[in-house]
Amino acid sequence: MNEMGVTTNSAFLCLFTSASAFGSPIVQMAQQTVNTAIDSLSAALKSNIIPNQEYFLQGSILDSSVEVLLHRLRGLCDNVDTTLETFHDHEMCFSIRGPNNAQPALQLRVRRSLDHNGMPMQLRYIGQPEIGDKSRPTVLRNSIDIGTSNTVVEFLTELGCRKDFEYLAKGYMFRKGRMKITVFKVFKIDETRKMSGGAFESLTALTHSYLVELSVLAPSGQDAIADDMRCFAEQLRPLVQLEKIDYKRLVHGP
Amino acid sequence: MSAYSVNISVEAPVENQIQEITYDGQEIYTPPLTMSEHLTKLAQKIDFAKCGPEELNKEITEIDKNEDEAEQSTAPPLWPWDSVRNKLRNALTEVSVLADVLSIAKDKHYMVLDPVPQEPPELKPMVQVYARKKALAGAASVLLSGADRLKNLQAEALRNRTTPDFHIELLRLRQNFRLKKVSNSIVGDLSYRTAGSKFAQNGTFEVTKAEEDGDSPLSPPCSPNASLSNKPTSALRVTVPSELQGVAFIKVFFQKDQDSLTAAQLNLPSSSTANAIPDMYWQPKLEAAQNVLFCKELFNQLAKDAVQLQSPIPHIVVGNQIIASVLPGIQLVIGLCHSGVSTDGKTAVVPPSSNGHDHVLEHSLHQLLRELHHKNTHHPFPHPSSGPIGPSKRRRLAGPCAADREELMQMTQSETMLEQVIKQAQHINLRDRTLFVLDRLAKDIKDPLITSHWNALNSPTQSCVKINIVAHMYDTICRTSLLIHVNETTLKCITRDGRVIHMSYESQELRDFIMCQVYLHQMTAVQNLAKCMGWQCLANSAQLGVGAVEPFGNASSCVLASPTGERLISVRCEPKSGVHVTIAQSPRKDFFPGQLVKERKWENLGGSFKEVRWDKMEGKNFLNKMELLMASLTSS
């Protein structure tokens, strides 16, 4: 039975019913005797192996100092012998409203890699971030992501989602154990000069700084990783202060 | 008064409080307060701390006097509390004004509060100069004393050049190994955990300052004068855990099938190397300990694989050896040799016959473990970057590309280290055998020359060899080429005409095949030579069905006719018995008209074939002989 072909569809069903998804542990499931896709999904949910929580910290650094930060990260993170890993991604954010203009709209993000064309596109749902109090070192938010084929944009538009915004992210990626650190610059896309084939000719940087993000994808309940993240963030001070950023406060500011 | 007026009596209300109501309704009032009592009561309500001191004194003295004096003394022309009241009223005014000003200033519409510029304190330059001079002098003295101390230290270090500083040594140690300070001691880590190893054994070592007293343990026992020793001493000493002391390596060798498994512990041939590393210098010591840990992990992993794998002939793990069967009759023995381990009296056991230790396989074992470590740490990065770290590229593509169960199962399977090393061992074995066969054949067969060219680039599990069969001096006439791929247990041979032949590891098969090819080459060469000489090939057959059955292969033959047609040569090649050449000539020499056959013309039918005594024939090799034969038959 073509189990994996059902993946994308079942994930969407789940998105609208409860926050859960297929993730990487399909391999373990494939080794057991599996009856149906729904059975394996519920088994995975029960055993709490699906990484659906994201712990993350953010900060920013000016263009002039980003080289220093990159050197420092290369020294601190794993795999010093390999070259710097760069990435060039295009992210589009879609939203769909329930019937009767129900608030809030469901937001979905589609991300594709521009420098690795063969890789599947990533569809992501990010929940509301939980800032918590001083005892929680990082922001915690629900995060479900899944690989999809190239037809996902068409699929979402057929469902009724509208594209809210899109941007380009270009930068570097590092890894330390389970933690992923990205240092990237956000670019605005000039729609009028979009070349055929999806490539972008002109990019304007939004700011003169790089955004630094430290994130870990983990199943719920593994709060110890947040302390490791905080210790790592301490090592990057005073170059960049990685901290919990509350978006709500930014919206309502002067 | 008028008639409509009403008398109104105005009374003051009862000011005095009712003290008691008697049973007959009579009310008894408390007597009203006398002046002094009233004054006392009022005075108690006022906070005289805020008033001016003169009023305070006046009021206090007024209270202290008796009531008559009080009545008289507090009789300024106006009401006695007038001054107090005035002061209070002024205060109220001030406070109201202040409140109003503040409320107006808060809005910042009409009034703004600005700080009043303070007058700068007057500078006394000379005083400042003296103060600064004093402060600088203090700082300078501190710095000078520090510099003096450092100079002294350096001078001392220069004098005692032979004993390096503990801290410099520690710095050098820290450049190579990870060190950590745990309470009072310095602890280091020489395991491969940061490189991706998941081995549970601890690799911590302790760093201590070497003692500098009389019986310095640094100097070797052979040189009695400890102060001046020729070998370099070290200011720090490392203590390696006992199970990692000594030297270890993995010994890999082949052995022919033995009935009795030797259960002896493999030991290093020379155990003197155990004490050869002096206690002095930490670098070789730590490296040796790290190597011991690596070898232990390697052996542990191989032993685990050996137990878990299911092979037709099960692998045996005995003591510190793993015996795996590579090919029927040949076994691969992998042993962990660790000197410095206190064996309980087994050192007297003579190790088995000094088998050749295969360095290449030991190196590939090390490489395989390093590859395992590498895979543990180097996970591919996700593209786009929001994906999870961990799954491989194929795994990420599995979802969107709808991989089925088979593909997923294939992704999870991977070869264990023991399987890989067995494959490599099998390949080495087969390659050696093939080499041996080809060399033997090349030595035995002189007539067509067999040359083999092995590819310089090959993998641990596959090699290629190209075989050319040519006759000496006739390489332009004919050349037969074969390509043989040597895999782990099979050989694949690709001939020039496109045939692919799969052979097993038995060397006889290869030998037979090459022999067949040699004789086929002879046949082809003869035909090519005939063309050159002008002779015609009348018939040929590569797989001849007549004659005796060959033990392997088939005989081949061809019939050649001279340019004039008078002479015929027939060649038959048999892989087993060699070449037979027979000739015939067209007008028969031995024709006698008899009773049946009367006319002369019948002599033109060709005579019978007569065998040529090939060993007596002149010529260096078969083709040469054929050429000379053809030449002689043509001319005569």
PDB file of N, CA and C in Angstrom, chain B residues 92 95 129 156 293 357 403 419 424 465 513 525:
ATOM      1  N   LEU B  92      -1.837  76.536  53.531  1.00  0.00           N
ATOM      2  CA  LEU B  92      -2.836  75.997  52.600  1.00  0.00           C
ATOM      3  C   LEU B  92      -2.727  76.690  51.255  1.00  0.00           C
ATOM      4  N   VAL B  95       0.308  75.421  49.452  1.00  0.00           N
ATOM      5  CA  VAL B  95       0.131  74.040  48.959  1.00  0.00           C
ATOM      6  C   VAL B  95      -0.818  74.010  47.775  1.00  0.00           C
ATOM      7  N   VAL B 129      45.615  69.468  39.605  1.00  0.00           N
ATOM      8  CA  VAL B 129      46.890  68.926  39.114  1.00  0.00           C
ATOM      9  C   VAL B 129      47.531  68.077  40.181  1.00  0.00           C
ATOM     10  N   GLU B 156      64.187  34.194  36.169  1.00  0.00           N
ATOM     11  CA  GLU B 156      64.319  32.878  36.793  1.00  0.00           C
ATOM     12  C   GLU B 156      64.080  31.773  35.774  1.00  0.00           C
ATOM     13  N   LEU B 293      41.793   3.167  23.233  1.00  0.00           N
ATOM     14  CA  LEU B 293      40.343   3.372  23.309  1.00  0.00           C
ATOM     15  C   LEU B 293      39.699   3.135  21.954  1.00  0.00           C
ATOM     16  N   HIS B 357      50.331 -10.205   9.261  1.00  0.00           N
ATOM     17  CA  HIS B 357      49.309  -9.250   9.683  1.00  0.00           C
ATOM     18  C   HIS B 357      48.979  -8.355   8.501  1.00  0.00           C
ATOM     19  N   ALA B 403       7.417   7.412  -1.718  1.00  0.00           N
ATOM     20  CA  ALA B 403       8.204   6.177  -1.672  1.00  0.00           C
ATOM     21  C   ALA B 403       7.374   5.083  -1.043  1.00  0.00           C
ATOM     22  N   GLU B 419      30.501  -6.957   8.107  1.00  0.00           N
ATOM     23  CA  GLU B 419      30.152  -7.375   6.738  1.00  0.00           C
ATOM     24  C   GLU B 419      31.076  -6.706   5.742  1.00  0.00           C
ATOM     25  N   GLN B 424      35.687  -7.044   1.992  1.00  0.00           N
ATOM     26  CA  GLN B 424      37.010  -6.604   1.548  1.00  0.00           C
ATOM     27  C   GLN B 424      37.985  -7.774   1.606  1.00  0.00           C
ATOM     28  N   VAL B 465      41.090  -6.231 -14.410  1.00  0.00           N
ATOM     29  CA  VAL B 465      42.342  -6.592 -15.058  1.00  0.00           C
ATOM     30  C   VAL B 465      42.063  -6.812 -16.533  1.00  0.00           C
ATOM     31  N   PHE B 513      39.073 -21.272 -18.628  1.00  0.00           N
ATOM     32  CA  PHE B 513      38.555 -20.264 -19.547  1.00  0.00           C
ATOM     33  C   PHE B 513      39.681 -19.605 -20.321  1.00  0.00           C
ATOM     34  N   ALA B 525      44.202 -16.199 -35.178  1.00  0.00           N
ATOM     35  CA  ALA B 525      45.481 -15.686 -35.687  1.00  0.00           C
ATOM     36  C   ALA B 525      45.879 -16.401 -36.973  1.00  0.00           C
TER      37      ALA B 525
END
